[in-house]
């Protein structure tokens, strides 16, 4: 009776082992050699291409590609010297993100599924100021600019636009502490606020014809400033 029970357990264990082995995905690697000494390596799981890497004749990685289960390209990375270009794709094959970067710079562009740019950014190290110069721009679905921001050693400037691409607000913050905000209507200045590093402030309002409608200000200690 014990021997029969042991035999049954052995059958069960063998069955479970066969099922687990059958469920394992098979990963294979294929090498494709070119006449100039360069080559490519392909990684497949159950026959489906997942990734492909390209190498130069001196074994340096020059490009890497990733694919989804349907065999569609999802991302590509191209290596040139110390610079990398990385591109990600939508399922329809159009670019989603395109970035180029190294230790001293980075430029990135975002797209929607129709191929229209939605955002751009750049970051470059400025050796003369020992500071990163940065710029970011956003766009709406029609391709019109909606927002732009610039940062550098001198400070920060941001600009907002309406859906037609007309400026509505501009804000400047200087590194030494002063700042200003300007509002626009149909391209004309409607109001300007300025603040100095010492805390004093000024405000100027305008009519649509450009003439001044209001002017006021305050001193650093909060008192009224005569203008």
JSON list of C-alpha atoms in Angstrom, two decimals:
[
{"chain": "A", "resi": 1, "resn": "UNK", "atom": "CA", "xyz": [0.00, 0.00, 0.00]},
{"chain": "A", "resi": 2, "resn": "UNK", "atom": "CA", "xyz": [2.84, 2.41, 0.88]},
{"chain": "A", "resi": 3, "resn": "UNK", "atom": "CA", "xyz": [4.65, 1.60, -2.34]},
{"chain": "A", "resi": 4, "resn": "UNK", "atom": "CA", "xyz": [1.53, 2.32, -4.36]},
{"chain": "A", "resi": 5, "resn": "UNK", "atom": "CA", "xyz": [1.04, 5.66, -2.57]},
{"chain": "A", "resi": 6, "resn": "UNK", "atom": "CA", "xyz": [4.65, 6.63, -3.21]},
{"chain": "A", "resi": 7, "resn": "UNK", "atom": "CA", "xyz": [4.24, 5.76, -6.87]},
{"chain": "A", "resi": 8, "resn": "UNK", "atom": "CA", "xyz": [1.18, 8.02, -7.14]},
{"chain": "A", "resi": 9, "resn": "UNK", "atom": "CA", "xyz": [3.08, 10.94, -5.59]},
{"chain": "A", "resi": 10, "resn": "UNK", "atom": "CA", "xyz": [5.92, 10.40, -8.01]},
{"chain": "A", "resi": 11, "resn": "UNK", "atom": "CA", "xyz": [3.48, 10.59, -10.92]},
{"chain": "A", "resi": 12, "resn": "UNK", "atom": "CA", "xyz": [1.99, 13.82, -9.56]},
{"chain": "A", "resi": 13, "resn": "UNK", "atom": "CA", "xyz": [5.44, 15.38, -9.10]},
{"chain": "A", "resi": 14, "resn": "UNK", "atom": "CA", "xyz": [6.47, 14.39, -12.61]},
{"chain": "A", "resi": 15, "resn": "UNK", "atom": "CA", "xyz": [3.29, 15.89, -14.03]},
{"chain": "A", "resi": 16, "resn": "UNK", "atom": "CA", "xyz": [3.79, 19.19, -12.19]},
{"chain": "A", "resi": 17, "resn": "UNK", "atom": "CA", "xyz": [7.40, 19.35, -13.35]},
{"chain": "A", "resi": 18, "resn": "UNK", "atom": "CA", "xyz": [6.42, 18.77, -16.95]},
{"chain": "A", "resi": 19, "resn": "UNK", "atom": "CA", "xyz": [3.78, 21.50, -16.74]},
{"chain": "A", "resi": 20, "resn": "UNK", "atom": "CA", "xyz": [6.21, 24.02, -15.23]},
{"chain": "A", "resi": 21, "resn": "UNK", "atom": "CA", "xyz": [8.84, 23.29, -17.88]},
{"chain": "A", "resi": 22, "resn": "UNK", "atom": "CA", "xyz": [6.22, 23.58, -20.63]},
{"chain": "A", "resi": 23, "resn": "UNK", "atom": "CA", "xyz": [5.19, 26.96, -19.30]},
{"chain": "A", "resi": 24, "resn": "UNK", "atom": "CA", "xyz": [8.70, 28.44, -19.46]},
{"chain": "A", "resi": 25, "resn": "UNK", "atom": "CA", "xyz": [9.35, 30.89, -22.28]},
{"chain": "A", "resi": 26, "resn": "UNK", "atom": "CA", "xyz": [12.23, 30.05, -24.59]},
{"chain": "A", "resi": 27, "resn": "UNK", "atom": "CA", "xyz": [14.71, 32.89, -25.08]},
{"chain": "A", "resi": 28, "resn": "UNK", "atom": "CA", "xyz": [17.19, 32.70, -27.93]},
{"chain": "A", "resi": 29, "resn": "UNK", "atom": "CA", "xyz": [20.01, 34.93, -29.14]},
{"chain": "A", "resi": 30, "resn": "UNK", "atom": "CA", "xyz": [21.06, 35.20, -32.79]},
{"chain": "A", "resi": 31, "resn": "UNK", "atom": "CA", "xyz": [24.12, 36.93, -34.18]},
{"chain": "A", "resi": 32, "resn": "UNK", "atom": "CA", "xyz": [24.21, 38.50, -37.63]},
{"chain": "A", "resi": 33, "resn": "UNK", "atom": "CA", "xyz": [27.69, 39.27, -38.95]},
{"chain": "A", "resi": 34, "resn": "UNK", "atom": "CA", "xyz": [28.41, 41.85, -41.64]},
{"chain": "A", "resi": 35, "resn": "UNK", "atom": "CA", "xyz": [31.27, 41.92, -44.14]},
{"chain": "A", "resi": 36, "resn": "UNK", "atom": "CA", "xyz": [32.86, 44.98, -42.51]},
{"chain": "A", "resi": 37, "resn": "UNK", "atom": "CA", "xyz": [33.17, 43.25, -39.14]},
{"chain": "A", "resi": 38, "resn": "UNK", "atom": "CA", "xyz": [30.17, 44.90, -37.53]},
{"chain": "A", "resi": 39, "resn": "UNK", "atom": "CA", "xyz": [27.38, 42.69, -36.25]},
{"chain": "A", "resi": 40, "resn": "UNK", "atom": "CA", "xyz": [23.95, 42.60, -34.64]},
{"chain": "A", "resi": 41, "resn": "UNK", "atom": "CA", "xyz": [22.50, 40.56, -31.81]},
{"chain": "A", "resi": 42, "resn": "UNK", "atom": "CA", "xyz": [18.80, 39.66, -31.75]},
{"chain": "A", "resi": 43, "resn": "UNK", "atom": "CA", "xyz": [16.94, 38.49, -28.64]},
{"chain": "A", "resi": 44, "resn": "UNK", "atom": "CA", "xyz": [13.75, 36.51, -29.16]},
{"chain": "A", "resi": 45, "resn": "UNK", "atom": "CA", "xyz": [11.31, 34.92, -26.76]},
{"chain": "A", "resi": 46, "resn": "UNK", "atom": "CA", "xyz": [9.26, 32.09, -28.20]},
{"chain": "A", "resi": 47, "resn": "UNK", "atom": "CA", "xyz": [10.33, 33.28, -31.64]},
{"chain": "A", "resi": 48, "resn": "UNK", "atom": "CA", "xyz": [9.16, 36.88, -31.13]},
{"chain": "A", "resi": 49, "resn": "UNK", "atom": "CA", "xyz": [11.81, 39.60, -31.57]},
{"chain": "A", "resi": 50, "resn": "UNK", "atom": "CA", "xyz": [12.18, 41.61, -28.34]},
{"chain": "A", "resi": 51, "resn": "UNK", "atom": "CA", "xyz": [15.42, 43.52, -28.82]},
{"chain": "A", "resi": 52, "resn": "UNK", "atom": "CA", "xyz": [18.18, 44.08, -31.33]},
{"chain": "A", "resi": 53, "resn": "UNK", "atom": "CA", "xyz": [21.62, 45.55, -30.66]},
{"chain": "A", "resi": 54, "resn": "UNK", "atom": "CA", "xyz": [24.13, 46.75, -33.24]},
{"chain": "A", "resi": 55, "resn": "UNK", "atom": "CA", "xyz": [27.89, 46.71, -32.68]},
{"chain": "A", "resi": 56, "resn": "UNK", "atom": "CA", "xyz": [30.84, 48.10, -34.62]},
{"chain": "A", "resi": 57, "resn": "UNK", "atom": "CA", "xyz": [33.77, 45.95, -35.68]},
{"chain": "A", "resi": 58, "resn": "UNK", "atom": "CA", "xyz": [35.60, 46.94, -32.46]},
{"chain": "A", "resi": 59, "resn": "UNK", "atom": "CA", "xyz": [32.66, 45.73, -30.33]},
{"chain": "A", "resi": 60, "resn": "UNK", "atom": "CA", "xyz": [31.23, 49.17, -29.48]},
{"chain": "A", "resi": 61, "resn": "UNK", "atom": "CA", "xyz": [27.47, 49.37, -29.09]},
{"chain": "A", "resi": 62, "resn": "UNK", "atom": "CA", "xyz": [26.13, 51.79, -31.73]},
{"chain": "A", "resi": 63, "resn": "UNK", "atom": "CA", "xyz": [22.37, 51.21, -31.59]},
{"chain": "A", "resi": 64, "resn": "UNK", "atom": "CA", "xyz": [19.78, 49.34, -29.53]},
{"chain": "A", "resi": 65, "resn": "UNK", "atom": "CA", "xyz": [16.13, 48.69, -30.40]},
{"chain": "A", "resi": 66, "resn": "UNK", "atom": "CA", "xyz": [13.21, 47.35, -28.32]},
{"chain": "A", "resi": 67, "resn": "UNK", "atom": "CA", "xyz": [10.05, 45.75, -29.71]},
{"chain": "A", "resi": 68, "resn": "UNK", "atom": "CA", "xyz": [6.65, 44.85, -28.28]},
{"chain": "A", "resi": 69, "resn": "UNK", "atom": "CA", "xyz": [4.85, 41.49, -28.47]},
{"chain": "A", "resi": 70, "resn": "UNK", "atom": "CA", "xyz": [3.38, 42.46, -31.85]},
{"chain": "A", "resi": 71, "resn": "UNK", "atom": "CA", "xyz": [6.84, 43.09, -33.28]},
{"chain": "A", "resi": 72, "resn": "UNK", "atom": "CA", "xyz": [6.43, 46.87, -33.37]},
{"chain": "A", "resi": 73, "resn": "UNK", "atom": "CA", "xyz": [9.38, 49.12, -32.56]},
{"chain": "A", "resi": 74, "resn": "UNK", "atom": "CA", "xyz": [8.85, 50.82, -29.18]},
{"chain": "A", "resi": 75, "resn": "UNK", "atom": "CA", "xyz": [12.18, 52.55, -28.63]},
{"chain": "A", "resi": 76, "resn": "UNK", "atom": "CA", "xyz": [15.55, 53.12, -30.29]},
{"chain": "A", "resi": 77, "resn": "UNK", "atom": "CA", "xyz": [18.83, 54.35, -28.84]},
{"chain": "A", "resi": 78, "resn": "UNK", "atom": "CA", "xyz": [21.67, 55.51, -31.10]},
{"chain": "A", "resi": 79, "resn": "UNK", "atom": "CA", "xyz": [25.14, 56.02, -29.60]},
{"chain": "A", "resi": 80, "resn": "UNK", "atom": "CA", "xyz": [27.60, 58.39, -31.30]},
{"chain": "A", "resi": 81, "resn": "UNK", "atom": "CA", "xyz": [30.72, 59.14, -29.29]},
{"chain": "A", "resi": 82, "resn": "UNK", "atom": "CA", "xyz": [29.58, 60.47, -25.92]},
{"chain": "A", "resi": 83, "resn": "UNK", "atom": "CA", "xyz": [26.15, 61.49, -27.27]},
{"chain": "A", "resi": 84, "resn": "UNK", "atom": "CA", "xyz": [23.00, 59.37, -27.15]},
{"chain": "A", "resi": 85, "resn": "UNK", "atom": "CA", "xyz": [19.81, 59.83, -29.13]},
{"chain": "A", "resi": 86, "resn": "UNK", "atom": "CA", "xyz": [16.81, 58.04, -27.62]},
{"chain": "A", "resi": 87, "resn": "UNK", "atom": "CA", "xyz": [13.50, 57.77, -29.45]},
{"chain": "A", "resi": 88, "resn": "UNK", "atom": "CA", "xyz": [10.23, 56.27, -28.18]},
{"chain": "A", "resi": 89, "resn": "UNK", "atom": "CA", "xyz": [7.34, 55.39, -30.47]},
{"chain": "A", "resi": 90, "resn": "UNK", "atom": "CA", "xyz": [3.55, 55.15, -30.35]},
{"chain": "A", "resi": 91, "resn": "UNK", "atom": "CA", "xyz": [1.92, 51.87, -31.48]},
{"chain": "A", "resi": 92, "resn": "UNK", "atom": "CA", "xyz": [1.09, 53.61, -34.78]},
{"chain": "A", "resi": 93, "resn": "UNK", "atom": "CA", "xyz": [4.81, 53.99, -35.44]},
{"chain": "A", "resi": 94, "resn": "UNK", "atom": "CA", "xyz": [4.97, 57.74, -34.93]},
{"chain": "A", "resi": 95, "resn": "UNK", "atom": "CA", "xyz": [7.51, 59.29, -32.58]},
{"chain": "A", "resi": 96, "resn": "UNK", "atom": "CA", "xyz": [6.37, 59.96, -29.00]},
{"chain": "A", "resi": 97, "resn": "UNK", "atom": "CA", "xyz": [9.60, 61.31, -27.47]},
{"chain": "A", "resi": 98, "resn": "UNK", "atom": "CA", "xyz": [12.88, 62.19, -29.17]},
{"chain": "A", "resi": 99, "resn": "UNK", "atom": "CA", "xyz": [15.86, 63.09, -26.97]},
{"chain": "A", "resi": 100, "resn": "UNK", "atom": "CA", "xyz": [19.53, 63.80, -27.63]},
{"chain": "A", "resi": 101, "resn": "UNK", "atom": "CA", "xyz": [21.88, 64.14, -24.68]},
{"chain": "A", "resi": 102, "resn": "UNK", "atom": "CA", "xyz": [25.34, 63.89, -23.16]},
{"chain": "A", "resi": 103, "resn": "UNK", "atom": "CA", "xyz": [27.03, 65.19, -20.01]},
{"chain": "A", "resi": 104, "resn": "UNK", "atom": "CA", "xyz": [26.81, 68.83, -21.15]},
{"chain": "A", "resi": 105, "resn": "UNK", "atom": "CA", "xyz": [23.45, 69.07, -22.93]},
{"chain": "A", "resi": 106, "resn": "UNK", "atom": "CA", "xyz": [20.01, 67.58, -23.39]},
{"chain": "A", "resi": 107, "resn": "UNK", "atom": "CA", "xyz": [17.37, 68.35, -26.02]},
{"chain": "A", "resi": 108, "resn": "UNK", "atom": "CA", "xyz": [13.96, 66.65, -25.86]},
{"chain": "A", "resi": 109, "resn": "UNK", "atom": "CA", "xyz": [10.86, 66.88, -28.04]},
{"chain": "A", "resi": 110, "resn": "UNK", "atom": "CA", "xyz": [7.45, 65.39, -27.21]},
{"chain": "A", "resi": 111, "resn": "UNK", "atom": "CA", "xyz": [4.77, 64.60, -29.83]},
{"chain": "A", "resi": 112, "resn": "UNK", "atom": "CA", "xyz": [1.11, 63.58, -29.78]},
{"chain": "A", "resi": 113, "resn": "UNK", "atom": "CA", "xyz": [-0.14, 60.55, -31.74]},
{"chain": "A", "resi": 114, "resn": "UNK", "atom": "CA", "xyz": [-0.80, 62.74, -34.79]},
{"chain": "A", "resi": 115, "resn": "UNK", "atom": "CA", "xyz": [2.86, 63.74, -34.93]},
{"chain": "A", "resi": 116, "resn": "UNK", "atom": "CA", "xyz": [2.33, 67.31, -33.69]},
{"chain": "A", "resi": 117, "resn": "UNK", "atom": "CA", "xyz": [4.91, 68.69, -31.26]},
{"chain": "A", "resi": 118, "resn": "UNK", "atom": "CA", "xyz": [3.44, 69.25, -27.77]},
{"chain": "A", "resi": 119, "resn": "UNK", "atom": "CA", "xyz": [6.56, 70.24, -25.88]},
{"chain": "A", "resi": 120, "resn": "UNK", "atom": "CA", "xyz": [10.25, 71.03, -26.41]},
{"chain": "A", "resi": 121, "resn": "UNK", "atom": "CA", "xyz": [13.00, 71.44, -23.84]},
{"chain": "A", "resi": 122, "resn": "UNK", "atom": "CA", "xyz": [16.71, 72.11, -23.94]},
{"chain": "A", "resi": 123, "resn": "UNK", "atom": "CA", "xyz": [19.40, 72.17, -21.27]},
{"chain": "A", "resi": 124, "resn": "UNK", "atom": "CA", "xyz": [22.95, 73.29, -22.05]},
{"chain": "A", "resi": 125, "resn": "UNK", "atom": "CA", "xyz": [25.82, 73.81, -19.66]},
{"chain": "A", "resi": 126, "resn": "UNK", "atom": "CA", "xyz": [27.24, 77.33, -20.01]},
{"chain": "A", "resi": 127, "resn": "UNK", "atom": "CA", "xyz": [30.94, 77.24, -19.15]},
{"chain": "A", "resi": 128, "resn": "UNK", "atom": "CA", "xyz": [31.23, 81.04, -19.04]},
{"chain": "A", "resi": 129, "resn": "UNK", "atom": "CA", "xyz": [28.60, 81.36, -16.28]},
{"chain": "A", "resi": 130, "resn": "UNK", "atom": "CA", "xyz": [29.05, 77.90, -14.72]},
{"chain": "A", "resi": 131, "resn": "UNK", "atom": "CA", "xyz": [25.28, 77.52, -14.99]},
{"chain": "A", "resi": 132, "resn": "UNK", "atom": "CA", "xyz": [22.74, 75.43, -16.90]},
{"chain": "A", "resi": 133, "resn": "UNK", "atom": "CA", "xyz": [20.87, 77.41, -19.57]},
{"chain": "A", "resi": 134, "resn": "UNK", "atom": "CA", "xyz": [17.38, 75.91, -19.84]},
{"chain": "A", "resi": 135, "resn": "UNK", "atom": "CA", "xyz": [14.41, 76.48, -22.11]},
{"chain": "A", "resi": 136, "resn": "UNK", "atom": "CA", "xyz": [11.01, 74.78, -22.16]},
{"chain": "A", "resi": 137, "resn": "UNK", "atom": "CA", "xyz": [8.18, 75.39, -24.65]},
{"chain": "A", "resi": 138, "resn": "UNK", "atom": "CA", "xyz": [4.66, 73.92, -24.69]},
{"chain": "A", "resi": 139, "resn": "UNK", "atom": "CA", "xyz": [2.18, 73.80, -27.59]},
{"chain": "A", "resi": 140, "resn": "UNK", "atom": "CA", "xyz": [-1.52, 73.06, -28.00]},
{"chain": "A", "resi": 141, "resn": "UNK", "atom": "CA", "xyz": [-3.07, 70.52, -30.38]},
{"chain": "A", "resi": 142, "resn": "UNK", "atom": "CA", "xyz": [-3.10, 73.12, -33.17]},
{"chain": "A", "resi": 143, "resn": "UNK", "atom": "CA", "xyz": [0.65, 73.58, -32.88]},
{"chain": "A", "resi": 144, "resn": "UNK", "atom": "CA", "xyz": [0.41, 77.07, -31.34]},
{"chain": "A", "resi": 145, "resn": "UNK", "atom": "CA", "xyz": [2.72, 77.97, -28.46]},
{"chain": "A", "resi": 146, "resn": "UNK", "atom": "CA", "xyz": [0.99, 78.13, -25.05]},
{"chain": "A", "resi": 147, "resn": "UNK", "atom": "CA", "xyz": [3.90, 78.54, -22.62]},
{"chain": "A", "resi": 148, "resn": "UNK", "atom": "CA", "xyz": [7.63, 79.23, -22.68]},
{"chain": "A", "resi": 149, "resn": "UNK", "atom": "CA", "xyz": [10.14, 79.37, -19.87]},
{"chain": "A", "resi": 150, "resn": "UNK", "atom": "CA", "xyz": [13.82, 80.35, -19.96]},
{"chain": "A", "resi": 151, "resn": "UNK", "atom": "CA", "xyz": [16.28, 79.94, -17.09]},
{"chain": "A", "resi": 152, "resn": "UNK", "atom": "CA", "xyz": [19.92, 80.99, -16.95]},
{"chain": "A", "resi": 153, "resn": "UNK", "atom": "CA", "xyz": [22.43, 82.66, -14.65]},
{"chain": "A", "resi": 154, "resn": "UNK", "atom": "CA", "xyz": [20.59, 85.98, -14.96]},
{"chain": "A", "resi": 155, "resn": "UNK", "atom": "CA", "xyz": [17.27, 84.59, -13.72]},
{"chain": "A", "resi": 156, "resn": "UNK", "atom": "CA", "xyz": [14.01, 83.22, -15.05]},
{"chain": "A", "resi": 157, "resn": "UNK", "atom": "CA", "xyz": [11.50, 84.40, -17.66]},
{"chain": "A", "resi": 158, "resn": "UNK", "atom": "CA", "xyz": [8.15, 82.75, -18.35]},
{"chain": "A", "resi": 159, "resn": "UNK", "atom": "CA", "xyz": [5.63, 83.70, -21.03]},
{"chain": "A", "resi": 160, "resn": "UNK", "atom": "CA", "xyz": [2.03, 82.49, -21.41]},
{"chain": "A", "resi": 161, "resn": "UNK", "atom": "CA", "xyz": [-0.07, 82.59, -24.60]},
{"chain": "A", "resi": 162, "resn": "UNK", "atom": "CA", "xyz": [-3.72, 82.04, -25.49]},
{"chain": "A", "resi": 163, "resn": "UNK", "atom": "CA", "xyz": [-4.89, 79.29, -27.86]},
{"chain": "A", "resi": 164, "resn": "UNK", "atom": "CA", "xyz": [-4.31, 81.57, -30.86]},
{"chain": "A", "resi": 165, "resn": "UNK", "atom": "CA", "xyz": [-0.68, 82.00, -29.87]},
{"chain": "A", "resi": 166, "resn": "UNK", "atom": "CA", "xyz": [-0.98, 85.60, -28.64]},
{"chain": "A", "resi": 167, "resn": "UNK", "atom": "CA", "xyz": [0.94, 86.61, -25.53]},
{"chain": "A", "resi": 168, "resn": "UNK", "atom": "CA", "xyz": [-1.15, 87.02, -22.36]},
{"chain": "A", "resi": 169, "resn": "UNK", "atom": "CA", "xyz": [1.43, 87.24, -19.57]},
{"chain": "A", "resi": 170, "resn": "UNK", "atom": "CA", "xyz": [5.17, 87.67, -19.12]},
{"chain": "A", "resi": 171, "resn": "UNK", "atom": "CA", "xyz": [6.95, 87.19, -15.81]},
{"chain": "A", "resi": 172, "resn": "UNK", "atom": "CA", "xyz": [10.61, 87.98, -15.18]},
{"chain": "A", "resi": 173, "resn": "UNK", "atom": "CA", "xyz": [12.57, 87.07, -12.04]},
{"chain": "A", "resi": 174, "resn": "UNK", "atom": "CA", "xyz": [16.13, 88.35, -11.95]},
{"chain": "A", "resi": 175, "resn": "UNK", "atom": "CA", "xyz": [18.92, 86.68, -10.02]},
{"chain": "A", "resi": 176, "resn": "UNK", "atom": "CA", "xyz": [19.58, 89.85, -8.01]},
{"chain": "A", "resi": 177, "resn": "UNK", "atom": "CA", "xyz": [16.04, 89.80, -6.60]},
{"chain": "A", "resi": 178, "resn": "UNK", "atom": "CA", "xyz": [14.00, 92.16, -8.78]},
{"chain": "A", "resi": 179, "resn": "UNK", "atom": "CA", "xyz": [10.94, 90.91, -10.67]},
{"chain": "A", "resi": 180, "resn": "UNK", "atom": "CA", "xyz": [8.15, 92.03, -12.95]},
{"chain": "A", "resi": 181, "resn": "UNK", "atom": "CA", "xyz": [4.85, 90.71, -14.33]},
{"chain": "A", "resi": 182, "resn": "UNK", "atom": "CA", "xyz": [3.18, 92.11, -17.44]},
{"chain": "A", "resi": 183, "resn": "UNK", "atom": "CA", "xyz": [-0.36, 91.24, -18.60]},
{"chain": "A", "resi": 184, "resn": "UNK", "atom": "CA", "xyz": [-1.57, 91.63, -22.18]},
{"chain": "A", "resi": 185, "resn": "UNK", "atom": "CA", "xyz": [-4.93, 91.79, -23.96]},
{"chain": "A", "resi": 186, "resn": "UNK", "atom": "CA", "xyz": [-4.99, 91.32, -27.74]},
{"chain": "A", "resi": 187, "resn": "UNK", "atom": "CA", "xyz": [-1.28, 92.04, -27.81]},
{"chain": "A", "resi": 188, "resn": "UNK", "atom": "CA", "xyz": [-1.52, 95.30, -25.86]},
{"chain": "A", "resi": 189, "resn": "UNK", "atom": "CA", "xyz": [-0.07, 95.82, -22.37]},
{"chain": "A", "resi": 190, "resn": "UNK", "atom": "CA", "xyz": [-2.86, 96.09, -19.75]},
{"chain": "A", "resi": 191, "resn": "UNK", "atom": "CA", "xyz": [-0.85, 96.16, -16.54]},
{"chain": "A", "resi": 192, "resn": "UNK", "atom": "CA", "xyz": [2.72, 95.99, -15.28]},
{"chain": "A", "resi": 193, "resn": "UNK", "atom": "CA", "xyz": [3.83, 95.05, -11.78]},
{"chain": "A", "resi": 194, "resn": "UNK", "atom": "CA", "xyz": [7.48, 95.48, -10.76]},
{"chain": "A", "resi": 195, "resn": "UNK", "atom": "CA", "xyz": [9.21, 94.58, -7.53]},
{"chain": "A", "resi": 196, "resn": "UNK", "atom": "CA", "xyz": [12.73, 95.47, -6.47]},
{"chain": "A", "resi": 197, "resn": "UNK", "atom": "CA", "xyz": [15.17, 93.45, -4.39]},
{"chain": "A", "resi": 198, "resn": "UNK", "atom": "CA", "xyz": [14.67, 95.86, -1.46]},
{"chain": "A", "resi": 199, "resn": "UNK", "atom": "CA", "xyz": [10.94, 95.05, -1.34]},
{"chain": "A", "resi": 200, "resn": "UNK", "atom": "CA", "xyz": [9.60, 98.20, -2.99]},
{"chain": "A", "resi": 201, "resn": "UNK", "atom": "CA", "xyz": [6.86, 97.73, -5.60]},
{"chain": "A", "resi": 202, "resn": "UNK", "atom": "CA", "xyz": [5.15, 99.59, -8.44]},
{"chain": "A", "resi": 203, "resn": "UNK", "atom": "CA", "xyz": [1.97, 98.93, -10.39]},
{"chain": "A", "resi": 204, "resn": "UNK", "atom": "CA", "xyz": [0.84, 100.55, -13.65]},
{"chain": "A", "resi": 205, "resn": "UNK", "atom": "CA", "xyz": [-2.47, 99.91, -15.40]},
{"chain": "A", "resi": 206, "resn": "UNK", "atom": "CA", "xyz": [-3.25, 100.83, -19.01]},
{"chain": "A", "resi": 207, "resn": "UNK", "atom": "CA", "xyz": [-6.31, 101.46, -21.16]},
{"chain": "A", "resi": 208, "resn": "UNK", "atom": "CA", "xyz": [-6.68, 99.63, -24.46]},
{"chain": "A", "resi": 209, "resn": "UNK", "atom": "CA", "xyz": [-5.34, 102.70, -26.29]},
{"chain": "A", "resi": 210, "resn": "UNK", "atom": "CA", "xyz": [-2.09, 102.45, -24.30]},
{"chain": "A", "resi": 211, "resn": "UNK", "atom": "CA", "xyz": [-2.66, 105.40, -21.99]},
{"chain": "A", "resi": 212, "resn": "UNK", "atom": "CA", "xyz": [-2.12, 104.96, -18.24]},
{"chain": "A", "resi": 213, "resn": "UNK", "atom": "CA", "xyz": [-5.25, 104.25, -16.21]},
{"chain": "A", "resi": 214, "resn": "UNK", "atom": "CA", "xyz": [-3.67, 103.72, -12.80]},
{"chain": "A", "resi": 215, "resn": "UNK", "atom": "CA", "xyz": [-0.31, 103.99, -11.11]},
{"chain": "A", "resi": 216, "resn": "UNK", "atom": "CA", "xyz": [0.66, 103.13, -7.54]},
{"chain": "A", "resi": 217, "resn": "UNK", "atom": "CA", "xyz": [3.53, 101.84, -5.49]},
{"chain": "A", "resi": 218, "resn": "UNK", "atom": "CA", "xyz": [4.94, 101.01, -2.07]},
{"chain": "A", "resi": 219, "resn": "UNK", "atom": "CA", "xyz": [8.30, 101.44, -0.37]},
{"chain": "A", "resi": 220, "resn": "UNK", "atom": "CA", "xyz": [10.45, 98.67, 1.06]},
{"chain": "A", "resi": 221, "resn": "UNK", "atom": "CA", "xyz": [8.91, 99.18, 4.51]},
{"chain": "A", "resi": 222, "resn": "UNK", "atom": "CA", "xyz": [5.34, 98.95, 3.17]},
{"chain": "A", "resi": 223, "resn": "UNK", "atom": "CA", "xyz": [4.62, 102.67, 3.01]},
{"chain": "A", "resi": 224, "resn": "UNK", "atom": "CA", "xyz": [3.01, 104.46, 0.09]},
{"chain": "A", "resi": 225, "resn": "UNK", "atom": "CA", "xyz": [5.39, 105.34, -2.73]},
{"chain": "A", "resi": 226, "resn": "UNK", "atom": "CA", "xyz": [4.84, 108.66, -4.49]},
{"chain": "A", "resi": 227, "resn": "UNK", "atom": "CA", "xyz": [4.96, 108.23, -8.25]}
]
